[in-house]
Amino acid sequence: MPIRAVVWDIDDTIFDYATADTTGMHAHLTAEGLLERYESAERALERWRLLTERHWARFGVGGITFEAQRRDRVRDFLDAPGLSDADADAWFDRYVGHYESAWSLFPDTLPALDALAGGYRHAVLSNSALFVQERKLRRLGVRDRFEAVLCAADLGFSKPAAEAFHAACTELGLAPAEVAYVGDQPEIDARGARDAGLLGIWLDRNGTAGEGPSGVHRITHLGELPALLRADTRFGAPSTFG
């Protein structure tokens, strides 16, 4: 059964989230006069990332709403547990303004989408919220490249749950074996897709040393994706890991 569609992660896959987050948070903390609270900008950004991971994990297992995890991130970052929802939202919204000004696609995103446009259908599956990712894709000028955009906050389950990947397949009207999933996380994205019956592809932009999950395929640049899909790589085929 050939691959007929590619489902994509967004953040740190087609969109340079890490750079936008770093640039945006630095500008925000400077504007808020908060950099002096920390030993350095790097320490402040490290704390923000750790809190983001912690509260995203809570959201991912269904223990908190998307909006609540944002507010709790702000409260923890500011050491202000009594901060009201309205004030936490306002602080986060100011950060978002700086963050959005730094948005950009990776240089290999559009060439890859162009190269695959004629042979494959395309959709998005993200562990974020629909209103966030729809806005992002439109601002980046690529929303019309995807038939569907599915997000964990709206689906009620998140990657690596098989239900999330199967929801994308159902939306496309395809069997899991006809769908490839591309993401930057080896476990959440590639292994999760593999376990759900899709072709799991790990985009390892940093060239991580050593092996990743078995039964998935690693690329370091989206320019490698067309050849991988044309090869019709299946479970049991030779691994692309060194």
mmCIF file of C-alpha atoms in Angstrom:
data_model
loop_
_atom_site.group_PDB
_atom_site.id
_atom_site.type_symbol
_atom_site.label_atom_id
_atom_site.label_comp_id
_atom_site.label_asym_id
_atom_site.label_seq_id
_atom_site.Cartn_x
_atom_site.Cartn_y
_atom_site.Cartn_z
ATOM 1 C CA MET A 1 0.000 0.000 0.000
ATOM 2 C CA PRO A 2 1.794 3.195 -1.134
ATOM 3 C CA ILE A 3 2.097 6.356 0.916
ATOM 4 C CA ARG A 4 -0.569 8.775 -0.266
ATOM 5 C CA ALA A 5 -0.390 11.528 2.336
ATOM 6 C CA VAL A 6 2.068 13.277 4.623
ATOM 7 C CA VAL A 7 0.912 14.529 8.009
ATOM 8 C CA TRP A 8 3.165 17.134 9.555
ATOM 9 C CA ASP A 9 4.108 18.396 12.972
ATOM 10 C CA ILE A 10 4.543 22.198 13.025
ATOM 11 C CA ASP A 11 6.791 23.485 15.798
ATOM 12 C CA ASP A 12 10.485 22.799 15.159
ATOM 13 C CA THR A 13 9.516 20.766 12.094
ATOM 14 C CA ILE A 14 8.339 23.257 9.484
ATOM 15 C CA PHE A 15 8.322 26.329 11.764
ATOM 16 C CA ASP A 16 11.443 27.475 13.637
ATOM 17 C CA TYR A 17 9.813 27.551 17.055
ATOM 18 C CA ALA A 18 13.021 27.455 19.112
ATOM 19 C CA THR A 19 14.469 30.566 17.499
ATOM 20 C CA ALA A 20 11.183 32.455 17.654
ATOM 21 C CA ASP A 21 10.688 31.520 21.300
ATOM 22 C CA THR A 22 14.208 32.560 22.285
ATOM 23 C CA THR A 23 14.097 35.831 20.357
ATOM 24 C CA GLY A 24 10.589 36.672 21.464
ATOM 25 C CA MET A 25 11.119 35.893 25.134
ATOM 26 C CA HIS A 26 14.347 37.890 25.252
ATOM 27 C CA ALA A 27 12.573 40.917 23.765
ATOM 28 C CA HIS A 28 9.621 40.447 26.132
ATOM 29 C CA LEU A 29 11.729 40.175 29.283
ATOM 30 C CA THR A 30 13.685 43.237 28.248
ATOM 31 C CA ALA A 31 10.471 45.213 27.705
ATOM 32 C CA GLU A 32 9.068 44.005 31.051
ATOM 33 C CA GLY A 33 12.283 44.887 32.904
ATOM 34 C CA LEU A 34 12.650 41.314 34.129
ATOM 35 C CA LEU A 35 16.077 40.276 32.854
ATOM 36 C CA GLU A 36 17.725 41.638 35.992
ATOM 37 C CA ARG A 37 15.837 39.068 38.080
ATOM 38 C CA TYR A 38 18.024 36.349 36.647
ATOM 39 C CA GLU A 39 21.750 35.840 36.422
ATOM 40 C CA SER A 40 21.578 36.105 32.642
ATOM 41 C CA ALA A 41 19.197 36.078 29.722
ATOM 42 C CA GLU A 42 20.194 32.457 29.123
ATOM 43 C CA ARG A 43 19.130 31.463 32.643
ATOM 44 C CA ALA A 44 15.800 33.206 32.209
ATOM 45 C CA LEU A 45 15.181 31.470 28.896
ATOM 46 C CA GLU A 46 16.206 28.104 30.341
ATOM 47 C CA ARG A 47 13.695 28.535 33.168
ATOM 48 C CA TRP A 48 10.949 29.446 30.691
ATOM 49 C CA ARG A 49 11.661 26.372 28.578
ATOM 50 C CA LEU A 50 11.672 24.038 31.576
ATOM 51 C CA LEU A 51 8.343 25.424 32.754
ATOM 52 C CA THR A 52 6.942 25.119 29.242
ATOM 53 C CA GLU A 53 7.913 21.439 29.122
ATOM 54 C CA ARG A 54 6.478 20.789 32.586
ATOM 55 C CA HIS A 55 3.106 22.374 31.935
ATOM 56 C CA TRP A 56 2.830 21.014 28.392
ATOM 57 C CA ALA A 57 3.312 17.556 29.885
ATOM 58 C CA ARG A 58 0.388 18.197 32.250
ATOM 59 C CA PHE A 59 -1.722 19.369 29.338
ATOM 60 C CA GLY A 60 -0.649 16.383 27.251
ATOM 61 C CA VAL A 61 -2.007 13.859 29.734
ATOM 62 C CA GLY A 62 -5.288 15.702 30.018
ATOM 63 C CA GLY A 63 -4.814 17.082 33.502
ATOM 64 C CA ILE A 64 -5.236 20.755 32.606
ATOM 65 C CA THR A 65 -6.732 22.964 29.903
ATOM 66 C CA PHE A 66 -4.663 24.681 27.235
ATOM 67 C CA GLU A 67 -5.386 28.112 28.730
ATOM 68 C CA ALA A 68 -4.645 26.966 32.278
ATOM 69 C CA GLN A 69 -1.216 25.593 31.384
ATOM 70 C CA ARG A 70 -0.322 28.993 29.928
ATOM 71 C CA ARG A 71 -1.404 30.784 33.079
ATOM 72 C CA ASP A 72 0.462 28.370 35.328
ATOM 73 C CA ARG A 73 3.622 28.820 33.258
ATOM 74 C CA VAL A 74 3.421 32.570 33.835
ATOM 75 C CA ARG A 75 2.724 32.220 37.566
ATOM 76 C CA ASP A 76 5.651 29.843 38.049
ATOM 77 C CA PHE A 77 8.000 31.928 35.940
ATOM 78 C CA LEU A 78 7.169 35.101 37.863
ATOM 79 C CA ASP A 79 7.012 33.297 41.244
ATOM 80 C CA ALA A 80 3.536 34.778 41.577
ATOM 81 C CA PRO A 81 1.116 31.973 42.522
ATOM 82 C CA GLY A 82 -1.628 34.475 43.333
ATOM 83 C CA LEU A 83 -1.556 36.178 39.938
ATOM 84 C CA SER A 84 -5.087 36.446 38.559
ATOM 85 C CA ASP A 85 -6.134 34.720 35.357
ATOM 86 C CA ALA A 86 -6.608 38.113 33.691
ATOM 87 C CA ASP A 87 -3.141 39.342 34.641
ATOM 88 C CA ALA A 88 -1.510 36.059 33.627
ATOM 89 C CA ASP A 89 -3.295 36.187 30.276
ATOM 90 C CA ALA A 90 -2.228 39.800 29.733
ATOM 91 C CA TRP A 91 1.416 38.975 30.509
ATOM 92 C CA PHE A 92 1.350 36.017 28.131
ATOM 93 C CA ASP A 93 -0.326 38.073 25.402
ATOM 94 C CA ARG A 94 2.467 40.646 25.609
ATOM 95 C CA TYR A 95 4.988 37.840 25.226
ATOM 96 C CA VAL A 96 3.091 36.477 22.210
ATOM 97 C CA GLY A 97 3.412 39.840 20.466
ATOM 98 C CA HIS A 98 7.216 39.614 20.659
ATOM 99 C CA TYR A 99 7.195 35.910 19.815
ATOM 100 C CA GLU A 100 5.070 36.347 16.697
ATOM 101 C CA SER A 101 7.331 39.090 15.388
ATOM 102 C CA ALA A 102 10.113 36.462 15.212
ATOM 103 C CA TRP A 103 8.107 33.788 13.359
ATOM 104 C CA SER A 104 9.656 32.155 10.304
ATOM 105 C CA LEU A 105 9.587 28.884 8.398
ATOM 106 C CA PHE A 106 12.728 26.802 8.143
ATOM 107 C CA PRO A 107 14.504 27.404 4.799
ATOM 108 C CA ASP A 108 13.803 23.829 3.653
ATOM 109 C CA THR A 109 10.049 23.940 4.353
ATOM 110 C CA LEU A 110 8.705 25.512 1.177
ATOM 111 C CA PRO A 111 11.036 23.589 -1.168
ATOM 112 C CA ALA A 112 9.920 20.322 0.441
ATOM 113 C CA LEU A 113 6.227 21.201 0.244
ATOM 114 C CA ASP A 114 6.682 22.225 -3.386
ATOM 115 C CA ALA A 115 8.521 19.003 -4.220
ATOM 116 C CA LEU A 116 5.779 16.877 -2.662
ATOM 117 C CA ALA A 117 2.781 18.926 -3.789
ATOM 118 C CA GLY A 118 1.927 16.899 -6.871
ATOM 119 C CA GLY A 119 2.271 13.432 -5.421
ATOM 120 C CA TYR A 120 0.898 13.564 -1.887
ATOM 121 C CA ARG A 121 -1.918 15.003 0.155
ATOM 122 C CA HIS A 122 -0.961 17.004 3.235
ATOM 123 C CA ALA A 123 -2.358 17.627 6.710
ATOM 124 C CA VAL A 124 -1.135 18.778 10.131
ATOM 125 C CA LEU A 125 -1.321 17.071 13.517
ATOM 126 C CA SER A 126 -0.068 19.188 16.413
ATOM 127 C CA ASN A 127 -0.097 18.893 20.189
ATOM 128 C CA SER A 128 -1.172 22.522 20.435
ATOM 129 C CA ALA A 129 -4.579 24.169 19.987
ATOM 130 C CA LEU A 130 -6.359 24.786 16.695
ATOM 131 C CA PHE A 131 -6.780 28.527 17.162
ATOM 132 C CA VAL A 132 -3.041 28.854 17.776
ATOM 133 C CA GLN A 133 -1.841 26.740 14.872
ATOM 134 C CA GLU A 134 -4.393 27.961 12.332
ATOM 135 C CA ARG A 135 -3.262 31.523 13.030
ATOM 136 C CA LYS A 136 0.387 30.513 12.771
ATOM 137 C CA LEU A 137 -0.001 28.718 9.444
ATOM 138 C CA ARG A 138 -1.945 31.628 7.972
ATOM 139 C CA ARG A 139 0.617 34.185 9.159
ATOM 140 C CA LEU A 140 3.394 32.060 7.675
ATOM 141 C CA GLY A 141 1.535 31.822 4.368
ATOM 142 C CA VAL A 142 1.171 28.038 4.201
ATOM 143 C CA ARG A 143 -2.314 27.244 5.525
ATOM 144 C CA ASP A 144 -3.563 26.485 2.016
ATOM 145 C CA ARG A 145 -0.923 23.753 1.681
ATOM 146 C CA PHE A 146 -2.820 21.494 4.111
ATOM 147 C CA GLU A 147 -6.219 19.866 3.705
ATOM 148 C CA ALA A 148 -6.749 19.641 7.446
ATOM 149 C CA VAL A 149 -5.245 20.880 10.700
ATOM 150 C CA LEU A 150 -5.861 18.772 13.814
ATOM 151 C CA CYS A 151 -4.737 19.724 17.320
ATOM 152 C CA ALA A 152 -4.653 17.954 20.661
ATOM 153 C CA ALA A 153 -6.552 20.614 22.580
ATOM 154 C CA ASP A 154 -9.520 20.150 20.255
ATOM 155 C CA LEU A 155 -9.254 16.408 19.684
ATOM 156 C CA GLY A 156 -9.118 15.544 23.376
ATOM 157 C CA PHE A 157 -5.988 13.388 23.053
ATOM 158 C CA SER A 158 -2.421 14.137 22.066
ATOM 159 C CA LYS A 159 0.598 12.487 20.473
ATOM 160 C CA PRO A 160 1.922 9.871 21.030
ATOM 161 C CA ALA A 161 -1.551 8.387 21.591
ATOM 162 C CA ALA A 162 -2.599 6.310 18.602
ATOM 163 C CA GLU A 163 -5.989 8.044 18.654
ATOM 164 C CA ALA A 164 -4.353 11.321 17.630
ATOM 165 C CA PHE A 165 -2.660 9.805 14.581
ATOM 166 C CA HIS A 166 -5.756 7.827 13.663
ATOM 167 C CA ALA A 167 -7.851 11.005 13.799
ATOM 168 C CA ALA A 168 -5.620 12.501 11.116
ATOM 169 C CA CYS A 169 -5.962 9.370 8.975
ATOM 170 C CA THR A 170 -9.726 9.399 9.386
ATOM 171 C CA GLU A 171 -9.862 13.059 8.411
ATOM 172 C CA LEU A 172 -8.026 12.187 5.194
ATOM 173 C CA GLY A 173 -10.060 9.028 4.598
ATOM 174 C CA LEU A 174 -6.901 6.912 4.445
ATOM 175 C CA ALA A 175 -5.597 3.850 6.227
ATOM 176 C CA PRO A 176 -2.651 4.434 8.601
ATOM 177 C CA ALA A 177 -0.383 2.438 6.279
ATOM 178 C CA GLU A 178 -1.042 5.032 3.551
ATOM 179 C CA VAL A 179 0.151 7.941 5.693
ATOM 180 C CA ALA A 180 3.603 9.190 6.700
ATOM 181 C CA TYR A 181 4.093 11.391 9.745
ATOM 182 C CA VAL A 182 7.006 13.836 9.986
ATOM 183 C CA GLY A 183 8.040 15.413 13.281
ATOM 184 C CA ASP A 184 11.069 16.551 15.246
ATOM 185 C CA GLN A 185 10.453 14.379 18.328
ATOM 186 C CA PRO A 186 11.744 10.798 18.012
ATOM 187 C CA GLU A 187 9.409 9.353 20.637
ATOM 188 C CA ILE A 188 6.279 11.512 20.560
ATOM 189 C CA ASP A 189 6.238 11.922 16.790
ATOM 190 C CA ALA A 190 8.118 9.118 15.042
ATOM 191 C CA ARG A 191 7.627 6.245 17.488
ATOM 192 C CA GLY A 192 4.040 7.319 18.162
ATOM 193 C CA ALA A 193 3.277 7.322 14.445
ATOM 194 C CA ARG A 194 4.981 3.959 13.970
ATOM 195 C CA ASP A 195 3.009 2.394 16.810
ATOM 196 C CA ALA A 196 -0.221 3.732 15.288
ATOM 197 C CA GLY A 197 0.568 2.044 11.967
ATOM 198 C CA LEU A 198 1.856 5.075 10.054
ATOM 199 C CA LEU A 199 5.281 5.526 8.500
ATOM 200 C CA GLY A 200 7.149 7.349 11.275
ATOM 201 C CA ILE A 201 9.785 9.851 10.153
ATOM 202 C CA TRP A 202 12.008 11.665 12.629
ATOM 203 C CA LEU A 203 13.344 15.015 11.435
ATOM 204 C CA ASP A 204 16.613 15.203 13.370
ATOM 205 C CA ARG A 205 17.815 18.674 12.408
ATOM 206 C CA ASN A 206 20.586 18.592 15.031
ATOM 207 C CA GLY A 207 22.092 15.336 13.795
ATOM 208 C CA THR A 208 21.744 13.547 17.123
ATOM 209 C CA ALA A 209 24.423 10.942 17.709
ATOM 210 C CA GLY A 210 23.410 7.311 18.151
ATOM 211 C CA GLU A 211 20.281 5.453 17.223
ATOM 212 C CA GLY A 212 16.708 6.502 17.655
ATOM 213 C CA PRO A 213 13.601 4.332 17.986
ATOM 214 C CA SER A 214 13.631 1.152 15.921
ATOM 215 C CA GLY A 215 11.282 0.939 12.968
ATOM 216 C CA VAL A 216 11.280 4.672 12.242
ATOM 217 C CA HIS A 217 13.287 6.626 9.712
ATOM 218 C CA ARG A 218 15.564 9.554 10.408
ATOM 219 C CA ILE A 219 16.247 12.487 8.116
ATOM 220 C CA THR A 220 18.282 15.563 8.958
ATOM 221 C CA HIS A 221 16.811 17.887 6.319
ATOM 222 C CA LEU A 222 13.410 18.058 4.656
ATOM 223 C CA GLY A 223 15.160 17.838 1.316
ATOM 224 C CA GLU A 224 15.645 14.136 2.055
ATOM 225 C CA LEU A 225 11.919 13.490 2.402
ATOM 226 C CA PRO A 226 10.879 13.122 -1.271
ATOM 227 C CA ALA A 227 13.445 10.373 -1.913
ATOM 228 C CA LEU A 228 12.452 8.550 1.273
ATOM 229 C CA LEU A 229 8.784 8.575 0.269
ATOM 230 C CA ARG A 230 9.544 7.537 -3.316
ATOM 231 C CA ALA A 231 11.448 4.564 -1.933
ATOM 232 C CA ASP A 232 8.139 3.468 -0.351
ATOM 233 C CA THR A 233 9.983 2.471 2.820
ATOM 234 C CA ARG A 234 8.054 0.040 4.980
ATOM 235 C CA PHE A 235 8.360 -1.631 8.334
ATOM 236 C CA GLY A 236 11.161 -4.151 8.145
ATOM 237 C CA ALA A 237 13.038 -2.218 5.473
ATOM 238 C CA PRO A 238 16.635 -1.205 6.187
ATOM 239 C CA SER A 239 16.935 1.526 8.802
ATOM 240 C CA THR A 240 18.226 4.944 7.819
ATOM 241 C CA PHE A 241 20.111 5.147 11.117
ATOM 242 C CA GLY A 242 23.891 4.929 10.955
#
